[in-house]
Structure formats: C-alpha cells, structure tokens
Coordinates of N, CA, C and O in Angstrom, one line a residue:
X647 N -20.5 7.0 -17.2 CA -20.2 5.6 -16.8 C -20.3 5.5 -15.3 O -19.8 6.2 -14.5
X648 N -21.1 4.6 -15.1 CA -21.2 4.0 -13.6 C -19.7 3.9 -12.5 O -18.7 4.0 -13.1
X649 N -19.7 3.5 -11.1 CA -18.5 3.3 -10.7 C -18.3 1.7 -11.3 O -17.3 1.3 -11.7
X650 N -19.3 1.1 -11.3 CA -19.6 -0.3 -11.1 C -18.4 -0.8 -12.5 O -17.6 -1.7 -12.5
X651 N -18.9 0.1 -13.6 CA -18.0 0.2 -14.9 C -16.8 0.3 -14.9 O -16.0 -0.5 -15.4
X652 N -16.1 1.7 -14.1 CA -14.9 2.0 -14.2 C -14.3 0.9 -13.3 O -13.2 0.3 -13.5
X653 N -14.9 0.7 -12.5 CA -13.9 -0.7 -11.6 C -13.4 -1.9 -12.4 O -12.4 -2.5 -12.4
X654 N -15.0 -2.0 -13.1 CA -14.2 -3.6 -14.1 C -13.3 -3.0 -15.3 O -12.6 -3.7 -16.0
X655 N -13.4 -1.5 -15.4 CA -12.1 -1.4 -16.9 C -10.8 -1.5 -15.8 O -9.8 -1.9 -16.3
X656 N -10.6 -1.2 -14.3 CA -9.3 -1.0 -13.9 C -8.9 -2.4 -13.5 O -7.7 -2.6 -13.7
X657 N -9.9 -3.4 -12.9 CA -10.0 -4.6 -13.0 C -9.5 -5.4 -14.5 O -8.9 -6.5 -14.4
X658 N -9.9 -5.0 -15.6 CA -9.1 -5.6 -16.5 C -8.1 -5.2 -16.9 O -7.5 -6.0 -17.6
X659 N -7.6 -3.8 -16.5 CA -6.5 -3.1 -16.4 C -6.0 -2.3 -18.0 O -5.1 -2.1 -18.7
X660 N -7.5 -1.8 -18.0 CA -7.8 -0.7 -19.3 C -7.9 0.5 -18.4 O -8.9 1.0 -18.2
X661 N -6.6 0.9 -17.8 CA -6.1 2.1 -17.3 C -6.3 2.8 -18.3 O -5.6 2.0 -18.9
X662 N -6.5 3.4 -19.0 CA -6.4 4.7 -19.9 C -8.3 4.7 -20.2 O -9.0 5.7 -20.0
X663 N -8.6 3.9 -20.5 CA -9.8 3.6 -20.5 C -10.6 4.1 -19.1 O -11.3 5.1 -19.1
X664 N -10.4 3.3 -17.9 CA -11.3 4.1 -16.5 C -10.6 5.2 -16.1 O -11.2 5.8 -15.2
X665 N -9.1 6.0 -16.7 CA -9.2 7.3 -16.3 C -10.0 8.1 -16.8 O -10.7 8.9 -16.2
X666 N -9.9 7.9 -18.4 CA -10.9 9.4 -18.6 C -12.1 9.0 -18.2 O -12.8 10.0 -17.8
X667 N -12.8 7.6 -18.2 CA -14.2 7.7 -17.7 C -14.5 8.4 -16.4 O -15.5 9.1 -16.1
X668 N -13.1 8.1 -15.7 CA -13.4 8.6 -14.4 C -13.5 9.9 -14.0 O -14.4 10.4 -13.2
X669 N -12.7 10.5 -14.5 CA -12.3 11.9 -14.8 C -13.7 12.2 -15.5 O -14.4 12.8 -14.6
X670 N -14.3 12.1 -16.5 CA -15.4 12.3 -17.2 C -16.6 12.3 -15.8 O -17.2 13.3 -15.6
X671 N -16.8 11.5 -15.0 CA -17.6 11.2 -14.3 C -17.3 12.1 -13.1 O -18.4 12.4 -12.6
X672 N -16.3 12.7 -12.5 CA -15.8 13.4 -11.8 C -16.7 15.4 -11.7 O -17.1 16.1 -10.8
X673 N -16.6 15.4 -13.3 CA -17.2 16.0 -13.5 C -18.7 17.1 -12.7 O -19.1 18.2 -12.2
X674 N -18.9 15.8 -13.1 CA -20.7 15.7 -12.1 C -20.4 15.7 -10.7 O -21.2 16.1 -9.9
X675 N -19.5 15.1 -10.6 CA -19.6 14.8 -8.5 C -17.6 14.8 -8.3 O -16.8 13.9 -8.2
X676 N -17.7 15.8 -8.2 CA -16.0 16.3 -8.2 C -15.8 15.7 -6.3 O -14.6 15.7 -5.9
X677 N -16.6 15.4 -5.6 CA -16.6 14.9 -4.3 C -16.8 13.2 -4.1 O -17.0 12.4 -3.1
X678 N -16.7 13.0 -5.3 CA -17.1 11.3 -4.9 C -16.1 10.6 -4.6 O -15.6 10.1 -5.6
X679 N -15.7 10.2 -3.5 CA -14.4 9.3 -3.2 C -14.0 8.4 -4.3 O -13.0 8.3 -4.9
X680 N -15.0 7.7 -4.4 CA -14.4 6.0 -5.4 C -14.1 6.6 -6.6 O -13.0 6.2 -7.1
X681 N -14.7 7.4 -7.3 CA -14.2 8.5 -8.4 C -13.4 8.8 -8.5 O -13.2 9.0 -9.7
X682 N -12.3 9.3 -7.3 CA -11.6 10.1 -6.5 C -10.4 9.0 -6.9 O -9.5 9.1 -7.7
X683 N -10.7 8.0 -6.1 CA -9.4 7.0 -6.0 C -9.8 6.1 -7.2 O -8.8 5.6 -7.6
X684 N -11.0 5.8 -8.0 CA -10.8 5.5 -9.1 C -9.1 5.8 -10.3 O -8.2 5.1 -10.8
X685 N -9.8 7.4 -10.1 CA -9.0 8.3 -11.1 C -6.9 7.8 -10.7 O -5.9 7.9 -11.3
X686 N -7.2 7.4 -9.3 CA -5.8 7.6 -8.7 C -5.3 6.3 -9.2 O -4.2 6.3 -9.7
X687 N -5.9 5.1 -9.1 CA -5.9 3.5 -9.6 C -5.3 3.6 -10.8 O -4.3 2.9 -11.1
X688 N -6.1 4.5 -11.8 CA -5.5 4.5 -13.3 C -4.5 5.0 -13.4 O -3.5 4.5 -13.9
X689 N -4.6 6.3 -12.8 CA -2.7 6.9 -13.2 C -1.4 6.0 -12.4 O -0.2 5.9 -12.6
X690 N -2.1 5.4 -11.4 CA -0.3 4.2 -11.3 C -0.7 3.4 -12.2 O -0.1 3.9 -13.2
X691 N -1.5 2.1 -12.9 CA -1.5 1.8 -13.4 C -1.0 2.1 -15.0 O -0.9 1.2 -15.9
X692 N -0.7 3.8 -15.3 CA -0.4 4.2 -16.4 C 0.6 4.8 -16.0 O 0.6 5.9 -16.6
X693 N 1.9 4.8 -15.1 CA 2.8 5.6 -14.7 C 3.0 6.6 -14.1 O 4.1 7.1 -13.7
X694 N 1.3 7.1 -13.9 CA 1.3 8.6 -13.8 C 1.3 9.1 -12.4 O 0.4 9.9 -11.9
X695 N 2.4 8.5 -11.7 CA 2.5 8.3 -10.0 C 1.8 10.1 -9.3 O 0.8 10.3 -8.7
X696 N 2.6 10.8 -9.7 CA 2.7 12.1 -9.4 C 1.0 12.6 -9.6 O 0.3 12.9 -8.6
X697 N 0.7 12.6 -10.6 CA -1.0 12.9 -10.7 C -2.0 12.0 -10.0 O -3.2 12.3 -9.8
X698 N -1.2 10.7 -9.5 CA -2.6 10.2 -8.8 C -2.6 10.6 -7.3 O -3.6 10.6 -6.6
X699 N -1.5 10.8 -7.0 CA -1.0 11.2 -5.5 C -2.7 12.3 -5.2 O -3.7 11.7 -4.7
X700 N -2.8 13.8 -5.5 CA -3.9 14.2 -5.3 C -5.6 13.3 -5.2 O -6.5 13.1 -4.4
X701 N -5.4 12.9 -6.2 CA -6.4 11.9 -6.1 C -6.7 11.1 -5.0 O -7.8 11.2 -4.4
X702 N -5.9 10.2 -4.8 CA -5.7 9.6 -3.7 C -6.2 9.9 -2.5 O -7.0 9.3 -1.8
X703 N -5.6 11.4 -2.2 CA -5.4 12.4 -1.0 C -6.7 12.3 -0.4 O -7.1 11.7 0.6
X704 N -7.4 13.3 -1.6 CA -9.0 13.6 -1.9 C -9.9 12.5 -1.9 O -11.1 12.9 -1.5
X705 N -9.9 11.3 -2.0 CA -10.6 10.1 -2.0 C -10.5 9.9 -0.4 O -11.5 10.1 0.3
X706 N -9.0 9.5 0.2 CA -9.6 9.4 1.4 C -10.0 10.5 2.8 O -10.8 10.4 3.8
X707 N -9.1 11.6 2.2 CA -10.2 13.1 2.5 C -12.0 12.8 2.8 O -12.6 13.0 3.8
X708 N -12.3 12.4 2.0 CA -13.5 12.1 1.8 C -14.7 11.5 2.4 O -15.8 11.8 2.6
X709 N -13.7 10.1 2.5 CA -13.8 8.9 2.8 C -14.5 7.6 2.2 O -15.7 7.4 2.1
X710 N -13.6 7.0 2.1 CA -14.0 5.7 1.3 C -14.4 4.7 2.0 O -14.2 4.7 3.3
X711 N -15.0 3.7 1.2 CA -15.9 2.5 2.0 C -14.7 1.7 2.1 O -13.8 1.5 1.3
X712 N -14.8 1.1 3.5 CA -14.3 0.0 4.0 C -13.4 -1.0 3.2 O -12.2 -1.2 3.5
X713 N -14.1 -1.7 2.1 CA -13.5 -2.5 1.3 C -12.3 -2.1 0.4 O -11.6 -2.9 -0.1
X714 N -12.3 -0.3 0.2 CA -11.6 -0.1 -0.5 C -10.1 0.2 0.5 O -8.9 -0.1 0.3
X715 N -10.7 0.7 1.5 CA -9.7 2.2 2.1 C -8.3 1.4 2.2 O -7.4 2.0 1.5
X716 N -8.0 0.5 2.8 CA -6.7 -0.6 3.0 C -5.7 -0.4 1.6 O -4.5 -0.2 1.5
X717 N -6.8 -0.6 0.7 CA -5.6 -0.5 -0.7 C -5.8 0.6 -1.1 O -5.2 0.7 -2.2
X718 N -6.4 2.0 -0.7 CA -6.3 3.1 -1.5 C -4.9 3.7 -0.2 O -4.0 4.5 -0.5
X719 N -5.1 3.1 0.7 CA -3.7 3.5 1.5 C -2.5 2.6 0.6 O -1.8 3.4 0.1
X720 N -2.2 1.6 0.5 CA -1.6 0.9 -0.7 C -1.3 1.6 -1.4 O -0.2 2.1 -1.4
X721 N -2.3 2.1 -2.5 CA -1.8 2.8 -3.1 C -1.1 4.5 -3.6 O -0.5 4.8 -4.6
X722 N -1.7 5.5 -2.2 CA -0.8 6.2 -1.4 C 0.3 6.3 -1.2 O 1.0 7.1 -1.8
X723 N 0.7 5.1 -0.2 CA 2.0 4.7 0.0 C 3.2 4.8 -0.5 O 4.3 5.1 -0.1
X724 N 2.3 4.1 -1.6 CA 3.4 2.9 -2.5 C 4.2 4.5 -3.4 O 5.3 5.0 -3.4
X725 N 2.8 4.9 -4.0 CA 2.9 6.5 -4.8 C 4.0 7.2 -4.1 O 5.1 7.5 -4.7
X726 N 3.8 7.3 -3.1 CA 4.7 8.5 -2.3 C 6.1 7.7 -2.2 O 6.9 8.5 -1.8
X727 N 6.5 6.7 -2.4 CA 7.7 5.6 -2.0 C 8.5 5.5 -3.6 O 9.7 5.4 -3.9
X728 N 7.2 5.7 -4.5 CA 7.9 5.5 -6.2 C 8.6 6.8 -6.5 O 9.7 6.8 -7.0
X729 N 7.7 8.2 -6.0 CA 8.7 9.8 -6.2 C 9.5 9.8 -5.4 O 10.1 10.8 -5.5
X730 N 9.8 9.1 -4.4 CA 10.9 9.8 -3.9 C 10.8 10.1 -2.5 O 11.7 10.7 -1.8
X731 N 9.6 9.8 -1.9 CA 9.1 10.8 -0.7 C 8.6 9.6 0.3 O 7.5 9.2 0.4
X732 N 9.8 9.3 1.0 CA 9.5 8.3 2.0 C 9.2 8.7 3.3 O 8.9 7.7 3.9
X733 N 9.1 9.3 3.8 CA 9.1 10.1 4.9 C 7.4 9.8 4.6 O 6.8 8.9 5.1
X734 N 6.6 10.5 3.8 CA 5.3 10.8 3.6 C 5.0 9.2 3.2 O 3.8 9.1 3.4
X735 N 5.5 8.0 2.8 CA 5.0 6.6 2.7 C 5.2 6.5 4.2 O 4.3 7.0 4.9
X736 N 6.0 6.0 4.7 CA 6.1 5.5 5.9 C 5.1 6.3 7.0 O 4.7 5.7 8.1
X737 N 4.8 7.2 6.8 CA 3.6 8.1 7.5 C 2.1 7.4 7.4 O 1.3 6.8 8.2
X738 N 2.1 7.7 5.8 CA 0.8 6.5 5.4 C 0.6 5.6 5.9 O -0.4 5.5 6.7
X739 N 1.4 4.6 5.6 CA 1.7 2.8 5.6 C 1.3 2.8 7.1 O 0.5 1.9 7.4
X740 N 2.0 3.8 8.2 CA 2.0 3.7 9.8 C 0.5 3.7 10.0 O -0.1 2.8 10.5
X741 N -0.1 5.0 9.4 CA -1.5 5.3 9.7 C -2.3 4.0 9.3 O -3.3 3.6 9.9
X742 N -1.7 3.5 8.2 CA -2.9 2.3 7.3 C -3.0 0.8 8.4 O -4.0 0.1 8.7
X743 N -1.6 0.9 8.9 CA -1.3 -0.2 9.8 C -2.1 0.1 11.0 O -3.0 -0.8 11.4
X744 N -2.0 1.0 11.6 CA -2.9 1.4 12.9 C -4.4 1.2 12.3 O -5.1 0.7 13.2
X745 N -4.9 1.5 11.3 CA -6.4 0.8 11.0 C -6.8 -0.4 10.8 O -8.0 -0.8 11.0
X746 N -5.4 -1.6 10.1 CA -6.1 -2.7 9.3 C -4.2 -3.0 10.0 O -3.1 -3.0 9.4
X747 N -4.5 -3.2 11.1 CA -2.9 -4.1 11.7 C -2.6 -5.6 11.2 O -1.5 -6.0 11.1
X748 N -4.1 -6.5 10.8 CA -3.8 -7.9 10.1 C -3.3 -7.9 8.7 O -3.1 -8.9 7.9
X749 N -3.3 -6.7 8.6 CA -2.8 -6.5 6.7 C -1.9 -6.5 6.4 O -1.5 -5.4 6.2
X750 N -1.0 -7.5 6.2 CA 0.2 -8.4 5.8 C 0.6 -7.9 4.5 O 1.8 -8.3 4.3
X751 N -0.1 -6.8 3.1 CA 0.3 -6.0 2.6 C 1.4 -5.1 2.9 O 2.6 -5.0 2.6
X752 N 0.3 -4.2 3.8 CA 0.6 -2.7 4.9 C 2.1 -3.3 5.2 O 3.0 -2.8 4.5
X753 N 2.3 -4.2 5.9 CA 3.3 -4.7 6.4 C 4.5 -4.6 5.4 O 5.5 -4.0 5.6
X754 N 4.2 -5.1 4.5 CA 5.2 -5.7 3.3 C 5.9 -4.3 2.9 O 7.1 -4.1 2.8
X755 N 4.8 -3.2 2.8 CA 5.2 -2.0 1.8 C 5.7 -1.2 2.8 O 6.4 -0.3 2.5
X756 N 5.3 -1.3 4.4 CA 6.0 -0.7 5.5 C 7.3 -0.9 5.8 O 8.0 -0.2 6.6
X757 N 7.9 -2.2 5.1 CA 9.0 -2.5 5.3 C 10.2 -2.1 4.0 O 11.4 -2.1 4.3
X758 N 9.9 -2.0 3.4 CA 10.1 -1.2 1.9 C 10.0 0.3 2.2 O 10.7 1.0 1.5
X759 N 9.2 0.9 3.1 CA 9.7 2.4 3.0 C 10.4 2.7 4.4 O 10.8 3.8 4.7
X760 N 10.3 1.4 5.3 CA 11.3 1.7 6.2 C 13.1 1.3 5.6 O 14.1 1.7 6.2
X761 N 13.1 0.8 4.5 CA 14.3 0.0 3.8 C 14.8 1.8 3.3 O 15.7 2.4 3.9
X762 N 14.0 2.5 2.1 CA 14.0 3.3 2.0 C 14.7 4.5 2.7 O 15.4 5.3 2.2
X763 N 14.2 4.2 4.0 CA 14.6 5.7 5.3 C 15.7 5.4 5.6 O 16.3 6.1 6.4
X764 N 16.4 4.1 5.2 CA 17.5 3.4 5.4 C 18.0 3.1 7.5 O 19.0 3.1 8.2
X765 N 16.4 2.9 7.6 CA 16.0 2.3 8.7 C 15.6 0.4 8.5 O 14.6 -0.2 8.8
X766 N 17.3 -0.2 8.0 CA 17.5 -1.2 7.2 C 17.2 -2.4 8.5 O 16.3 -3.2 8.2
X767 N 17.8 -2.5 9.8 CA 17.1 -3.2 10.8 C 15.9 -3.4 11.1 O 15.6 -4.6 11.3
X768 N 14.9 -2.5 11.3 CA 13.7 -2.4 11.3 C 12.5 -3.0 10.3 O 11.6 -3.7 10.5
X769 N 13.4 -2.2 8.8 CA 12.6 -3.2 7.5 C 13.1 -4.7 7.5 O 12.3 -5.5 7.2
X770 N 14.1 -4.9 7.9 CA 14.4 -6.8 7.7 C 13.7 -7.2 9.2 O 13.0 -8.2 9.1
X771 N 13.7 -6.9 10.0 CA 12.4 -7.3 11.3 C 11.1 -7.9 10.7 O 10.7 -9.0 10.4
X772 N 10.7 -6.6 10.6 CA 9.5 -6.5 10.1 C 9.6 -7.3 9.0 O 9.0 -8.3 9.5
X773 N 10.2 -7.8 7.6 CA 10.1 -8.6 6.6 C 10.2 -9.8 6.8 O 9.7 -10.6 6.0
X774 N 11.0 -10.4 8.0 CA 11.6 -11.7 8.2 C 10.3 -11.9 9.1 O 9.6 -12.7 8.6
X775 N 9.9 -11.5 10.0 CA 8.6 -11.5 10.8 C 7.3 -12.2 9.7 O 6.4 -13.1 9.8
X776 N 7.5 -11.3 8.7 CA 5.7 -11.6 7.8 C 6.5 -13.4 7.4 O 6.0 -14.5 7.6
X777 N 7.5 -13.0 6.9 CA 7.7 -14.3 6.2 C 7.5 -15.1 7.4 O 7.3 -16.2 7.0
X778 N 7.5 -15.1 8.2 CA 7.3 -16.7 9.4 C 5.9 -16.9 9.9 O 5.2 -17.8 10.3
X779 N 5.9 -15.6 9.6 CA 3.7 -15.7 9.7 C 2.8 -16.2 8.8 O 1.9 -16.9 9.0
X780 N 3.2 -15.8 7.5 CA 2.8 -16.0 6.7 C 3.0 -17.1 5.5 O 2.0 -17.6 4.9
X781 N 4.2 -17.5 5.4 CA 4.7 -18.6 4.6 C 4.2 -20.0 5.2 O 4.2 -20.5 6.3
X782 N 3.7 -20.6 3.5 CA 3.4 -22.1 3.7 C 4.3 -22.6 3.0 O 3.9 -23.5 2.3
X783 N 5.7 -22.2 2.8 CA 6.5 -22.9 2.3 C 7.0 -23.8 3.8 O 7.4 -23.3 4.8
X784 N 6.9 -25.4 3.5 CA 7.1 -26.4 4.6 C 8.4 -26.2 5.3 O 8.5 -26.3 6.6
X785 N 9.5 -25.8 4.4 CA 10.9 -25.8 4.9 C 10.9 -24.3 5.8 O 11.7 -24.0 6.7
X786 N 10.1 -23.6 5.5 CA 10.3 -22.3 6.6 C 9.2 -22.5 7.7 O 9.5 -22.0 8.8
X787 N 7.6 -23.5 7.6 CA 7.2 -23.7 8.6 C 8.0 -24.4 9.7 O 7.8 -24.3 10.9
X788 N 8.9 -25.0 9.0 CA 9.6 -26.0 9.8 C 10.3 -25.5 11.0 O 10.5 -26.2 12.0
X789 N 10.6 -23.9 10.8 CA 11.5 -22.9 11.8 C 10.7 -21.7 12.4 O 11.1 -21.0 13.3
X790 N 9.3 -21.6 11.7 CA 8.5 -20.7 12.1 C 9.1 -20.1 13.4 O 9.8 -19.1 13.4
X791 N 8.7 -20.8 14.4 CA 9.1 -20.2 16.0 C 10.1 -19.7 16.2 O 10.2 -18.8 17.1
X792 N 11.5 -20.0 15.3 CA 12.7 -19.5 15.2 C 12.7 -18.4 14.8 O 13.1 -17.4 15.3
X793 N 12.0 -18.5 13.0 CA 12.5 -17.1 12.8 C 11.5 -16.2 12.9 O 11.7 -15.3 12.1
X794 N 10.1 -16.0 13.8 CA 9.8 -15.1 14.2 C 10.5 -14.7 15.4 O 10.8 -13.5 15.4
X795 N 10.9 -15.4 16.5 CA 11.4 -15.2 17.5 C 12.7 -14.4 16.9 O 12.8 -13.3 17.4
X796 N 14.0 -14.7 16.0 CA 15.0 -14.1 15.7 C 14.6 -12.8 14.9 O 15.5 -12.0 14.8
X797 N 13.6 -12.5 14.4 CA 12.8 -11.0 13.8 C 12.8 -10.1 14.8 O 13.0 -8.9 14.5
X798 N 12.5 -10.4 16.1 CA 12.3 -9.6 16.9 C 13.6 -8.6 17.4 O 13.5 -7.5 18.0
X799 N 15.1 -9.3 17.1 CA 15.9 -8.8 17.3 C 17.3 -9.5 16.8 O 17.8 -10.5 17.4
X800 N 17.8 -8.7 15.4 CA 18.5 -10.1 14.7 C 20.0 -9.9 15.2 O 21.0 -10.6 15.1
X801 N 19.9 -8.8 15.8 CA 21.6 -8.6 16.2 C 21.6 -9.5 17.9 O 22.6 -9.7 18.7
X802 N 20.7 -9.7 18.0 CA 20.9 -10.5 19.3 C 21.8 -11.9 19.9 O 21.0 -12.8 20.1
X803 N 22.7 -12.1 20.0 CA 23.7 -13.0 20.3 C 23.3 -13.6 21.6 O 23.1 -12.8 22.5
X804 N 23.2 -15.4 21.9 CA 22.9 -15.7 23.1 C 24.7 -16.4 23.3 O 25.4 -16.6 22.3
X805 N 25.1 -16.6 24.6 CA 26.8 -17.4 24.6 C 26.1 -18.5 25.2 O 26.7 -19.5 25.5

C-alpha cells in the first residue's frame, strides 16, 4: 500500500487498518520516515502509546518532510507526557517550539507538560498567554492587552 493510502486510512481513523499496512510496507523500506511515523500515528490512535514512541523516534531520526514534522513532534510529546515521562515531553515540545515557535499547538501541549513537572506558574503563563492570542471569543478580546500583559507575570501586584 502506498503512503498516499495509509494517510487517508489514519485520516479516517482506521488505525488498525494503516498500522499493519504500515508495518507491511515498512518491510520493504524499514528507513522511510512517513512509514516510520505513519506506524507511530496508528498506535496512539489505538492506545498503543509505548510502541509508537520508537517509531516516532526513527521517523524524525530520519527526517520528515516539513508538513509533517510539527505534529510528529505532537505526537512525541504528547506519547512521552501519556507514560509518564515528562522530563522527555517537555524536552520535545522545547525542541518542537524552537523550530515552529507560531505553533500555538507546541504551545498548548508545552504547557501541559510543564503542568506535569509541576512547573504550575510557568504552565498557567504560558496557557493564559495563548488564550489572549489566540481567542476570538469577544468577551476575552475585550481584555486581550490585559491578560497577555498579566501572563507574563501572574503573581505580580501593582499598590
């Protein structure tokens, strides 16, 4: 099966389906990144956090094309944040952010494994920050300036 294939089975989210194709395809070109992180796409999508973690690794070992790399760090991450192993997300998420810094994802799941390290000031920074960037909800544009400006330092008291 083509990559072109296993993308639209993980795209319809026939995880069990583009793993073994993937895996099947792997086969032949045990070095093909998208193959690589294909295989990694299906096992979170099927629970199987722990087995996609290598996959992953190996994909961007590799190196993957542009369009993907942002969410195969995503999904990295997130992998390493679901067993238990925050130290190694927050490492990711850092590295993913130093490539693709407008990625308001990166950001979201950076702040989740900084919550994690129980580096709880830093993750509510960083979270209250996206939300004032990012939200088009009118009643929070309404404060934008505020509450990015109070993200930057929430324990800060003016008299």
């Amino acid at each position: 099966m083509k990559p072109a294939e296993i993308l639209a089975l993980l795209e319809s989210r026939q995880y069990q389906n583009a793993k073994e194709s993937a895996k099947n395809a792997l086969l032949a070109e045990s070095d093909n990144a998208l193959l690589n992180y294909y295989v990694a796409w299906s096992c979170d999508g099927l629970g199987d956090e722990t087995e996609a973690i290598s996959y992953y690794e190996k994909a961007l070992k590799i190196g993957l094309p542009e369009d993907c790399l942002a969410d195969a760090y995503i999904g990295l991450g997130s992998t390493y944040r679901a067993v238990g192993n925050y130290e190694k997300a927050d490492e990711i998420f850092q590295q993913a952010r130093a490539t693709f810094p407008e990625n308001q994802a990166l950001a979201v799941f950076t702040s989740m494994s900084l919550y994690n390290k129980r580096h709880y000031k830093e993750a509510m920074q960083l979270a209250i920050k996206i939300i004032g960037e990012t939200s088009n909800d009118p009643s929070i544009m309404a404060y934008k300036d505020a509450i990015i400006n109070y993200s930057t330092d929430l324990d800060a008291v003016w008299d």
